[in-house]
PDB file of N, CA, C and O in Angstrom:
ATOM      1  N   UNK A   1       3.972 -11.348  13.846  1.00  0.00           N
ATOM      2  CA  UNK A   1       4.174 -11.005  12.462  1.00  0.00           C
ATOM      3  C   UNK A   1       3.695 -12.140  11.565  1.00  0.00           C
ATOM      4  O   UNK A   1       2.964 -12.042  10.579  1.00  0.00           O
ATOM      5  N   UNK A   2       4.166 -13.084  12.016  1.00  0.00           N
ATOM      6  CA  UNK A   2       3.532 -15.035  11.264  1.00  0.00           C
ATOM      7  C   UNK A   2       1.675 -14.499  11.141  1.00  0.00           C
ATOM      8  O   UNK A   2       1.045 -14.438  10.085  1.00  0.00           O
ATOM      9  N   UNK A   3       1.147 -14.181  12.497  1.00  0.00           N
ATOM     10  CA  UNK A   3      -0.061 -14.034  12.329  1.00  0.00           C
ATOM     11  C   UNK A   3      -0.530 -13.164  11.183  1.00  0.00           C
ATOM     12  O   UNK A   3      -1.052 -13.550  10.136  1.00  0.00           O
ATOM     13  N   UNK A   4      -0.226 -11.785  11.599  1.00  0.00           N
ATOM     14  CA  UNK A   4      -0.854 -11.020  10.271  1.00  0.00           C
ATOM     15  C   UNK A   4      -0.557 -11.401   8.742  1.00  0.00           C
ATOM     16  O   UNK A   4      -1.251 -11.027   7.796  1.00  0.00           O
ATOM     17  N   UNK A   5       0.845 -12.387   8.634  1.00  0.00           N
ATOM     18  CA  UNK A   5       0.818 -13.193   7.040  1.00  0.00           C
ATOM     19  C   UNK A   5      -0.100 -14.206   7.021  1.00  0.00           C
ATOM     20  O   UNK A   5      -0.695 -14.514   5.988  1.00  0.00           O
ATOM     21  N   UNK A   6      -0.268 -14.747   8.064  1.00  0.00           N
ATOM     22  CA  UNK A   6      -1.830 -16.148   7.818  1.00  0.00           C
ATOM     23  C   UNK A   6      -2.568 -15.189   7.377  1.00  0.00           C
ATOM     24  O   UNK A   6      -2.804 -15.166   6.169  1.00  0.00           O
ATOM     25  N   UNK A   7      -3.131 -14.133   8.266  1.00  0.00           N
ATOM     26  CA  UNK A   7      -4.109 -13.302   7.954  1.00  0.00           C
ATOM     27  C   UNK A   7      -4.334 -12.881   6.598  1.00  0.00           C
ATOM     28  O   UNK A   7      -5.367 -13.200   6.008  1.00  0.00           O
ATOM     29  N   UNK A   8      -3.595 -12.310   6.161  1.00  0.00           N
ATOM     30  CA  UNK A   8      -3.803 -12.277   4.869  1.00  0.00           C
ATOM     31  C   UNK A   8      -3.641 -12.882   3.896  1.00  0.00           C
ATOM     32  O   UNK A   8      -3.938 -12.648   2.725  1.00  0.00           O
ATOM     33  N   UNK A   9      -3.075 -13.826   4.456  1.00  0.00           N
ATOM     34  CA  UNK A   9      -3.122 -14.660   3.265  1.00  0.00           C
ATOM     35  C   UNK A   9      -4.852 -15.920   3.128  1.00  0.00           C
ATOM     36  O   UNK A   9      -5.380 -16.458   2.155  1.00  0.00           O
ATOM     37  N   UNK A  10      -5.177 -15.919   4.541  1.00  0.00           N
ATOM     38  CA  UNK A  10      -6.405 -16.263   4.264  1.00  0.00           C
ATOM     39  C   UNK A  10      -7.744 -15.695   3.613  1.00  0.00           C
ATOM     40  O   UNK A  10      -8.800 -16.166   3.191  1.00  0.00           O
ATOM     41  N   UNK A  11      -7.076 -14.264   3.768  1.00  0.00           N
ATOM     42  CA  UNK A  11      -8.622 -12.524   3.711  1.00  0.00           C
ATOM     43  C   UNK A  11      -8.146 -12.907   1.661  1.00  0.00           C
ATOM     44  O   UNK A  11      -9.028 -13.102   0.824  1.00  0.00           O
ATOM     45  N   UNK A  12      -7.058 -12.914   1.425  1.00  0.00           N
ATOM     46  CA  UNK A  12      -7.293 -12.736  -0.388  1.00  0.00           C
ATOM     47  C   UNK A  12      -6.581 -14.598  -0.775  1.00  0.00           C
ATOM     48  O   UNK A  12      -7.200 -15.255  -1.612  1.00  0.00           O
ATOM     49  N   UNK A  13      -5.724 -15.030  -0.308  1.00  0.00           N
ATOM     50  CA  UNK A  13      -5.256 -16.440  -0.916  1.00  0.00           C
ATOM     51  C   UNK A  13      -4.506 -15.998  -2.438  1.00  0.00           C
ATOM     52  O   UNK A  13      -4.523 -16.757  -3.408  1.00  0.00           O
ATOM     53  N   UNK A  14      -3.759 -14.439  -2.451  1.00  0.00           N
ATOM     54  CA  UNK A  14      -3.172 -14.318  -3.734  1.00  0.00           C
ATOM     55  C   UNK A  14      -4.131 -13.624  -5.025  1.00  0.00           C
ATOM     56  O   UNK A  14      -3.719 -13.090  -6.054  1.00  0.00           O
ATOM     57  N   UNK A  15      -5.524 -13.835  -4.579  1.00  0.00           N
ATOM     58  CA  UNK A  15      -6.578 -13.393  -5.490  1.00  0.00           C
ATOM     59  C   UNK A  15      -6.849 -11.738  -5.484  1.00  0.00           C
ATOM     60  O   UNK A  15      -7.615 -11.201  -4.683  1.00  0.00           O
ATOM     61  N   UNK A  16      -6.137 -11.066  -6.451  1.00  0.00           N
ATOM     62  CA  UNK A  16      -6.444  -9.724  -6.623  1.00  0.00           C
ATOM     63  C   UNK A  16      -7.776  -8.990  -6.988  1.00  0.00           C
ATOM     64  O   UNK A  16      -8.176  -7.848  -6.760  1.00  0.00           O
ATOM     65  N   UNK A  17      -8.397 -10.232  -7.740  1.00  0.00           N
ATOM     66  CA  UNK A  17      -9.878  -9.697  -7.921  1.00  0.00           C
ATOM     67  C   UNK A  17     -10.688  -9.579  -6.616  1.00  0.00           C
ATOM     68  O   UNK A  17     -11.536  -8.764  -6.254  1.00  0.00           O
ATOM     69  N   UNK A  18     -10.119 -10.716  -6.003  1.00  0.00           N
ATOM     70  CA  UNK A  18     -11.311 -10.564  -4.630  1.00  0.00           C
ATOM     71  C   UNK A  18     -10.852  -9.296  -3.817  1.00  0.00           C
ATOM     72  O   UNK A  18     -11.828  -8.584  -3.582  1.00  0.00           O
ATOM     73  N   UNK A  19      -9.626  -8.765  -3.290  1.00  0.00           N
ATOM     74  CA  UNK A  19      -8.804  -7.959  -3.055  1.00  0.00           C
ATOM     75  C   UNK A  19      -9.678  -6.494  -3.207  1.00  0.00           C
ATOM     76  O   UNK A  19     -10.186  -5.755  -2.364  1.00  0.00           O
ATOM     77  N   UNK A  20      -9.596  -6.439  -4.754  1.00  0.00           N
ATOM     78  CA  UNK A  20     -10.349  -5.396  -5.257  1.00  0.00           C
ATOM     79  C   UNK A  20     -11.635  -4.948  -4.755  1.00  0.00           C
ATOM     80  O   UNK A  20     -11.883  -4.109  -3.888  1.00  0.00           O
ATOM     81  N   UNK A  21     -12.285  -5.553  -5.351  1.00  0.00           N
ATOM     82  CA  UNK A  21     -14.142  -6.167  -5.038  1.00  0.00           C
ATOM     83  C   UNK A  21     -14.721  -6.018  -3.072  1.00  0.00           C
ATOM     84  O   UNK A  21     -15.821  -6.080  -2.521  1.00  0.00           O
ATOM     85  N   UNK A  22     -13.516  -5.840  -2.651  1.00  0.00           N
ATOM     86  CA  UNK A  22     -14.216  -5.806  -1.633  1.00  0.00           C
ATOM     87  C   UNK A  22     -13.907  -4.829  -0.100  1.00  0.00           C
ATOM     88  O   UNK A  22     -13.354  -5.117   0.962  1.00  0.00           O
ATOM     89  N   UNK A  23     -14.289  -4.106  -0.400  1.00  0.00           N
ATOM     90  CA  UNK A  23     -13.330  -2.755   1.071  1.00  0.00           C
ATOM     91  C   UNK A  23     -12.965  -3.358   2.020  1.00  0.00           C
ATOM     92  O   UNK A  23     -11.799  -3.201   2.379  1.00  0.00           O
ATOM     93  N   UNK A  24     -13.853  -4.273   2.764  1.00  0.00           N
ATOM     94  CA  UNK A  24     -13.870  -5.100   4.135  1.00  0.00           C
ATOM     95  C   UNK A  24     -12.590  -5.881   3.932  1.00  0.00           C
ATOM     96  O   UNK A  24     -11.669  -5.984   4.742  1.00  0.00           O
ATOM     97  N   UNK A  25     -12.674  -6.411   2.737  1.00  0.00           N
ATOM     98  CA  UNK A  25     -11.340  -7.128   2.857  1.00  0.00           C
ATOM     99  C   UNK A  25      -9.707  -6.108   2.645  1.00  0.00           C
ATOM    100  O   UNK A  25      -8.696  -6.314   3.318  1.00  0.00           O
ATOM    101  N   UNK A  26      -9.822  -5.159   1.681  1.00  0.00           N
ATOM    102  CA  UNK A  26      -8.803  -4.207   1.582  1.00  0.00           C
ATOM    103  C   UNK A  26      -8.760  -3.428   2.950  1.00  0.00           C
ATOM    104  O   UNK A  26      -7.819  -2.635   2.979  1.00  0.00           O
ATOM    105  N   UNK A  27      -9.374  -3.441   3.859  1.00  0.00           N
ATOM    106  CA  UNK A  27      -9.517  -2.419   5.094  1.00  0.00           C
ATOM    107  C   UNK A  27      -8.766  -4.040   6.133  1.00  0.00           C
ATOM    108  O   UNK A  27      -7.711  -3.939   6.758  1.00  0.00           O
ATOM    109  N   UNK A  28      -9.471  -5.177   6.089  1.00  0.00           N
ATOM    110  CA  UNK A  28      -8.517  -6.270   6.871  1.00  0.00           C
ATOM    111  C   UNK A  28      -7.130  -6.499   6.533  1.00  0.00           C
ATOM    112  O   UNK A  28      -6.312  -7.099   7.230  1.00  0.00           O
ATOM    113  N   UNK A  29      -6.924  -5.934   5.325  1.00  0.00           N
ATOM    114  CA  UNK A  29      -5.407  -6.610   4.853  1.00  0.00           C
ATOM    115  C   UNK A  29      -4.829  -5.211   4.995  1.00  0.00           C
ATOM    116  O   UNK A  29      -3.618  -5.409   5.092  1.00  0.00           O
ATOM    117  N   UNK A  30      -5.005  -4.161   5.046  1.00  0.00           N
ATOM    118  CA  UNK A  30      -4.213  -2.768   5.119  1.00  0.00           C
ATOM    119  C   UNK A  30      -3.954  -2.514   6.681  1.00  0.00           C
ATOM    120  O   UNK A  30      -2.989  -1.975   7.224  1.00  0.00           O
ATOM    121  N   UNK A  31      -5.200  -3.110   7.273  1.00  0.00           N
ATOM    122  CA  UNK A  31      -4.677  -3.043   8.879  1.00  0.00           C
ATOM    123  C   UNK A  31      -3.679  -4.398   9.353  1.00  0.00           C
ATOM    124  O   UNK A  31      -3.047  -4.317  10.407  1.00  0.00           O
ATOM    125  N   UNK A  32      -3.624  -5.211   8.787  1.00  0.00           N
ATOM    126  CA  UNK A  32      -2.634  -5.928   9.397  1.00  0.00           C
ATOM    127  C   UNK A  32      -1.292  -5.797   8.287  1.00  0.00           C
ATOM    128  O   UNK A  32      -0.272  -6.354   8.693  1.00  0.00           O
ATOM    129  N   UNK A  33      -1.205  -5.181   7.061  1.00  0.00           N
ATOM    130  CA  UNK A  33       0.063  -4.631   7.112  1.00  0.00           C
ATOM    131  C   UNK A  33       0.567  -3.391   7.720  1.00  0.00           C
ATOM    132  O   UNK A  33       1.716  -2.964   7.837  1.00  0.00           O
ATOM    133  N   UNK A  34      -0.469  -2.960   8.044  1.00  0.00           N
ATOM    134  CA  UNK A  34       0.149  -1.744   9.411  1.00  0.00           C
ATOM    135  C   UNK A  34       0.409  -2.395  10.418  1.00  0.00           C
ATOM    136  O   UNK A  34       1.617  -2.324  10.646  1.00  0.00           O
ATOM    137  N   UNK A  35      -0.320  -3.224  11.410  1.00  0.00           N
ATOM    138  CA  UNK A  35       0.792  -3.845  12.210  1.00  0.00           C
ATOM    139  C   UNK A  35       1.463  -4.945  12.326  1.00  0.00           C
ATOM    140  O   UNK A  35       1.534  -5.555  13.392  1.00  0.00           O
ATOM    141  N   UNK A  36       2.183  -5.420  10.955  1.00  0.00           N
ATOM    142  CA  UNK A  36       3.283  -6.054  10.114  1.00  0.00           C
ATOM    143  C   UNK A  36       4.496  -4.638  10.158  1.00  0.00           C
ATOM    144  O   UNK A  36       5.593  -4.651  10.717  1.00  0.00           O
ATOM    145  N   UNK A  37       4.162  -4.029   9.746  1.00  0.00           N
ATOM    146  CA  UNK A  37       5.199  -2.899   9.429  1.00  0.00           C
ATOM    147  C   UNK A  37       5.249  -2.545  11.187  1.00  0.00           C
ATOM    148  O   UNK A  37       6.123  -3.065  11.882  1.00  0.00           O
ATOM    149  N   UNK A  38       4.376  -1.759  11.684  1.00  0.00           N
ATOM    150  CA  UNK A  38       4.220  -1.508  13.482  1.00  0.00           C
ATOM    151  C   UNK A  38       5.488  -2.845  14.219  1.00  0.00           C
ATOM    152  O   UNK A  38       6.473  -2.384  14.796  1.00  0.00           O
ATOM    153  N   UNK A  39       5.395  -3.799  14.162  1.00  0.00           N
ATOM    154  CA  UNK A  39       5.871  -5.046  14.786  1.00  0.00           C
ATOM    155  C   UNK A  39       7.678  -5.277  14.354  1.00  0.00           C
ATOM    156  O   UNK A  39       8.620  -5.585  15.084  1.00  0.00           O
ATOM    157  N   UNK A  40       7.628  -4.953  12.761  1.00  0.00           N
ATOM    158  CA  UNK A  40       8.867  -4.711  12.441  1.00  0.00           C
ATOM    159  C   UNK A  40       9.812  -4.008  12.874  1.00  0.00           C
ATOM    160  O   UNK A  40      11.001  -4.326  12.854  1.00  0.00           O
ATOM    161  N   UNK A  41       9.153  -2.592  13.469  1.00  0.00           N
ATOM    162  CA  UNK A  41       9.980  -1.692  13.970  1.00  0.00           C
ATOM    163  C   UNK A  41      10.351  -2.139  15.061  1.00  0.00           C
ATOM    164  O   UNK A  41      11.412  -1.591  15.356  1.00  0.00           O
ATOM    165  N   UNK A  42       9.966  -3.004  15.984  1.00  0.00           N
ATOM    166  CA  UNK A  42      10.581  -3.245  17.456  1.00  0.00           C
ATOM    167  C   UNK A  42      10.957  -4.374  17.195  1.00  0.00           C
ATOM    168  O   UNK A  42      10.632  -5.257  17.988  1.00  0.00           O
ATOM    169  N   UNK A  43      11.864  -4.779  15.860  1.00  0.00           N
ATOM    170  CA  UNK A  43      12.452  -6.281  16.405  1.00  0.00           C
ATOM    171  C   UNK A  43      13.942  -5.268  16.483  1.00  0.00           C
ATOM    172  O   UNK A  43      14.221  -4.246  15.856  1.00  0.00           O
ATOM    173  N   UNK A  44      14.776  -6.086  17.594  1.00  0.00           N
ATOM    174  CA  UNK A  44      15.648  -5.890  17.862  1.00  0.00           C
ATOM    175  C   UNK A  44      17.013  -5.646  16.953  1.00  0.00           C
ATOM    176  O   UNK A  44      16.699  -6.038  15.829  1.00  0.00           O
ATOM    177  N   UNK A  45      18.354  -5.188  16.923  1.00  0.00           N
ATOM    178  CA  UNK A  45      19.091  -5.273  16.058  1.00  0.00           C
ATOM    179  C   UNK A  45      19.673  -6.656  15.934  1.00  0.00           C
ATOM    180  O   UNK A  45      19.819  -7.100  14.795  1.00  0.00           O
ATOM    181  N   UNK A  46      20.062  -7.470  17.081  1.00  0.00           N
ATOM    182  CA  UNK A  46      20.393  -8.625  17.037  1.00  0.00           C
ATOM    183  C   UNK A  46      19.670  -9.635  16.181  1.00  0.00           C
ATOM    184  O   UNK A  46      20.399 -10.183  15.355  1.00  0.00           O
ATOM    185  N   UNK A  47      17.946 -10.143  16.188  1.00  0.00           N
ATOM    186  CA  UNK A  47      17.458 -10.602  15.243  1.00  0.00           C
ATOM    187  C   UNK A  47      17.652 -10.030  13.618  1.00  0.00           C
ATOM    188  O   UNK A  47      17.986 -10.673  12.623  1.00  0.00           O
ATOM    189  N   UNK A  48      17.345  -8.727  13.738  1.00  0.00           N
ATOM    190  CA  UNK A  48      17.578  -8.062  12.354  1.00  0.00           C
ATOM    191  C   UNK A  48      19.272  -8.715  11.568  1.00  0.00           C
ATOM    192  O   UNK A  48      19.288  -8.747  10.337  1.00  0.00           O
ATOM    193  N   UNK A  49      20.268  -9.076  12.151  1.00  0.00           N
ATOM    194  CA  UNK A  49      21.328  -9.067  12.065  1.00  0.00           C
ATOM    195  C   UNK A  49      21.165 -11.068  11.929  1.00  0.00           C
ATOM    196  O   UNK A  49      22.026 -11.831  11.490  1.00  0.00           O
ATOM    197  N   UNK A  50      20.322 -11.290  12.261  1.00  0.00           N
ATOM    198  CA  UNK A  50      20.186 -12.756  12.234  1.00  0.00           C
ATOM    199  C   UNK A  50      19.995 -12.995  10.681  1.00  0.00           C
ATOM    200  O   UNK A  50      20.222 -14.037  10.066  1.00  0.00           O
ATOM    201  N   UNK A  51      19.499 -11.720  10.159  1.00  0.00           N
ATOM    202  CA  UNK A  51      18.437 -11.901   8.625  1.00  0.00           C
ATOM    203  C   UNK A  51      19.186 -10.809   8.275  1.00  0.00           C
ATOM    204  O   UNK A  51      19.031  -9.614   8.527  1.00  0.00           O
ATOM    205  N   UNK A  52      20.461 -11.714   7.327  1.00  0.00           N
ATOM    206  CA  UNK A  52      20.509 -10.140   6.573  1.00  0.00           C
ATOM    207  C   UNK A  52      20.185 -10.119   5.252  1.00  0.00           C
ATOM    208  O   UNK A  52      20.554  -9.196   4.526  1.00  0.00           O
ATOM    209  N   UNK A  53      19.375 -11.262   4.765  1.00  0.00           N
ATOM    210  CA  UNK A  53      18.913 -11.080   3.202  1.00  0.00           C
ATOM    211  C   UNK A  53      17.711 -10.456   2.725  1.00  0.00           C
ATOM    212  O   UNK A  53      17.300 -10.318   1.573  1.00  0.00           O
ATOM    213  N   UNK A  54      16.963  -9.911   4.427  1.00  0.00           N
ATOM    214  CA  UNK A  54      15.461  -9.132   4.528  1.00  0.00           C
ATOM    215  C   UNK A  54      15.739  -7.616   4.390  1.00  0.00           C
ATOM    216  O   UNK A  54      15.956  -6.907   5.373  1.00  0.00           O
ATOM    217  N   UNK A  55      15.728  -7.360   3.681  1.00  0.00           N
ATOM    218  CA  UNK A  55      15.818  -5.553   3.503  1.00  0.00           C
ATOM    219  C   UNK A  55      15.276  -4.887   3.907  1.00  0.00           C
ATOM    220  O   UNK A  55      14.555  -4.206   3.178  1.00  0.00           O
ATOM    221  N   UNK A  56      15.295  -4.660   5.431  1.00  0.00           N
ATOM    222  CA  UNK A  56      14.705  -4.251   6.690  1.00  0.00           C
ATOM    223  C   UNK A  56      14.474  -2.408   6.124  1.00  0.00           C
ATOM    224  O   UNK A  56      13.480  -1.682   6.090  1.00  0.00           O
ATOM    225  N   UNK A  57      15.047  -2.325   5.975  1.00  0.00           N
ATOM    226  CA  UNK A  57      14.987  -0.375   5.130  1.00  0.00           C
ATOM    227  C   UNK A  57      14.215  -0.210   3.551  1.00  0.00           C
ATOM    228  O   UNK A  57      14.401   0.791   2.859  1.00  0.00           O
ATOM    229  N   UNK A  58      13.543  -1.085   3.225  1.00  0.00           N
ATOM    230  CA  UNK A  58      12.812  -0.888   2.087  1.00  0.00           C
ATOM    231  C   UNK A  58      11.742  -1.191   2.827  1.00  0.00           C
ATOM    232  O   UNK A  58      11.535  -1.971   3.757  1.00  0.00           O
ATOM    233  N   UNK A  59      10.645   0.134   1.801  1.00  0.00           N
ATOM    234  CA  UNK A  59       9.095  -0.070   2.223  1.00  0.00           C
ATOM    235  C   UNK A  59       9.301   1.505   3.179  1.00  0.00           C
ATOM    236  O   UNK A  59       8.294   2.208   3.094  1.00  0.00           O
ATOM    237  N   UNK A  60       9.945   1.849   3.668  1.00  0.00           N
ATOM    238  CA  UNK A  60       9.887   2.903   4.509  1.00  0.00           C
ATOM    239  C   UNK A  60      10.106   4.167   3.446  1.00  0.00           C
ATOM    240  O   UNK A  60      10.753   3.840   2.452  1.00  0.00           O
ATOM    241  N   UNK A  61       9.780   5.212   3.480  1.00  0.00           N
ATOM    242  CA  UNK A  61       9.750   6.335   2.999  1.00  0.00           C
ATOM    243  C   UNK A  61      11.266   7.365   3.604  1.00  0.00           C
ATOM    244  O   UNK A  61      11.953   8.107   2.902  1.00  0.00           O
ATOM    245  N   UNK A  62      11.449   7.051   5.236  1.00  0.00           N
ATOM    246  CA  UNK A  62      12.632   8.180   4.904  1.00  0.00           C
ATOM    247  C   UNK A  62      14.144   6.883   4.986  1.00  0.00           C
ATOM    248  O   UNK A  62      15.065   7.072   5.780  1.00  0.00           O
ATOM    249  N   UNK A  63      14.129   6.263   4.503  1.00  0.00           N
ATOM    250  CA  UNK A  63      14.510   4.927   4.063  1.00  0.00           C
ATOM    251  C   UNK A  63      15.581   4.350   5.573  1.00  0.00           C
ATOM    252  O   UNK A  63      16.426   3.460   5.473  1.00  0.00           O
ATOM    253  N   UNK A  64      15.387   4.822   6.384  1.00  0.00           N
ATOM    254  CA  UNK A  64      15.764   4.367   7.821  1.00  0.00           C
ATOM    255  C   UNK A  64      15.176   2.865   8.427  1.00  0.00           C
ATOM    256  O   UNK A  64      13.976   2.649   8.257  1.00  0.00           O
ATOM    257  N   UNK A  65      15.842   2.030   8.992  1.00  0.00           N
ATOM    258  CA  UNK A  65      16.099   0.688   9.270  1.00  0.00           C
ATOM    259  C   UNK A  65      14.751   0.734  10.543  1.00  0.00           C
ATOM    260  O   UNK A  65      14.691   1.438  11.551  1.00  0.00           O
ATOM    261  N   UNK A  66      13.764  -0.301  10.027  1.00  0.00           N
ATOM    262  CA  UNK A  66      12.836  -0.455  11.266  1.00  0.00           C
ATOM    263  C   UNK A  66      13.277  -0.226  12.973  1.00  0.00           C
ATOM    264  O   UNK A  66      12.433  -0.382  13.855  1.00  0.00           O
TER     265      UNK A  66
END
């Protein structure tokens, strides 16, 4: 999960214009928040319970806990 945040944070560095401007990069950063979100779902309840200030149920649509 650490990886795909380097990742993107190296593909834009916060810069929305570049973000924009460029598919290759919106297609690198949309696939590694898919498996950011993918990776979330299999952390365990015990870690989840380690973090309870991460609002593990937001971002999901039928608002159920990764």
């Amino acid at each position: 999960m650490l990886e795909c945040i380097s990742r993107i944070t190296e593909y834009v560095g916060g810069d929305e214009a570049l973000f924009r401007s460029s598919r290759l990069v919106q297609d690198a950063v949309v696939r590694n928040l898919q498996t950011l979100a993918e990776s979330s779902q299999r952390l365990s309840d015990q870690v989840k319970d380690n973090e309870p200030a991460t609002p593990w149920r937001e971002g999901r649509p039928d608002g159920r806990a990764p």
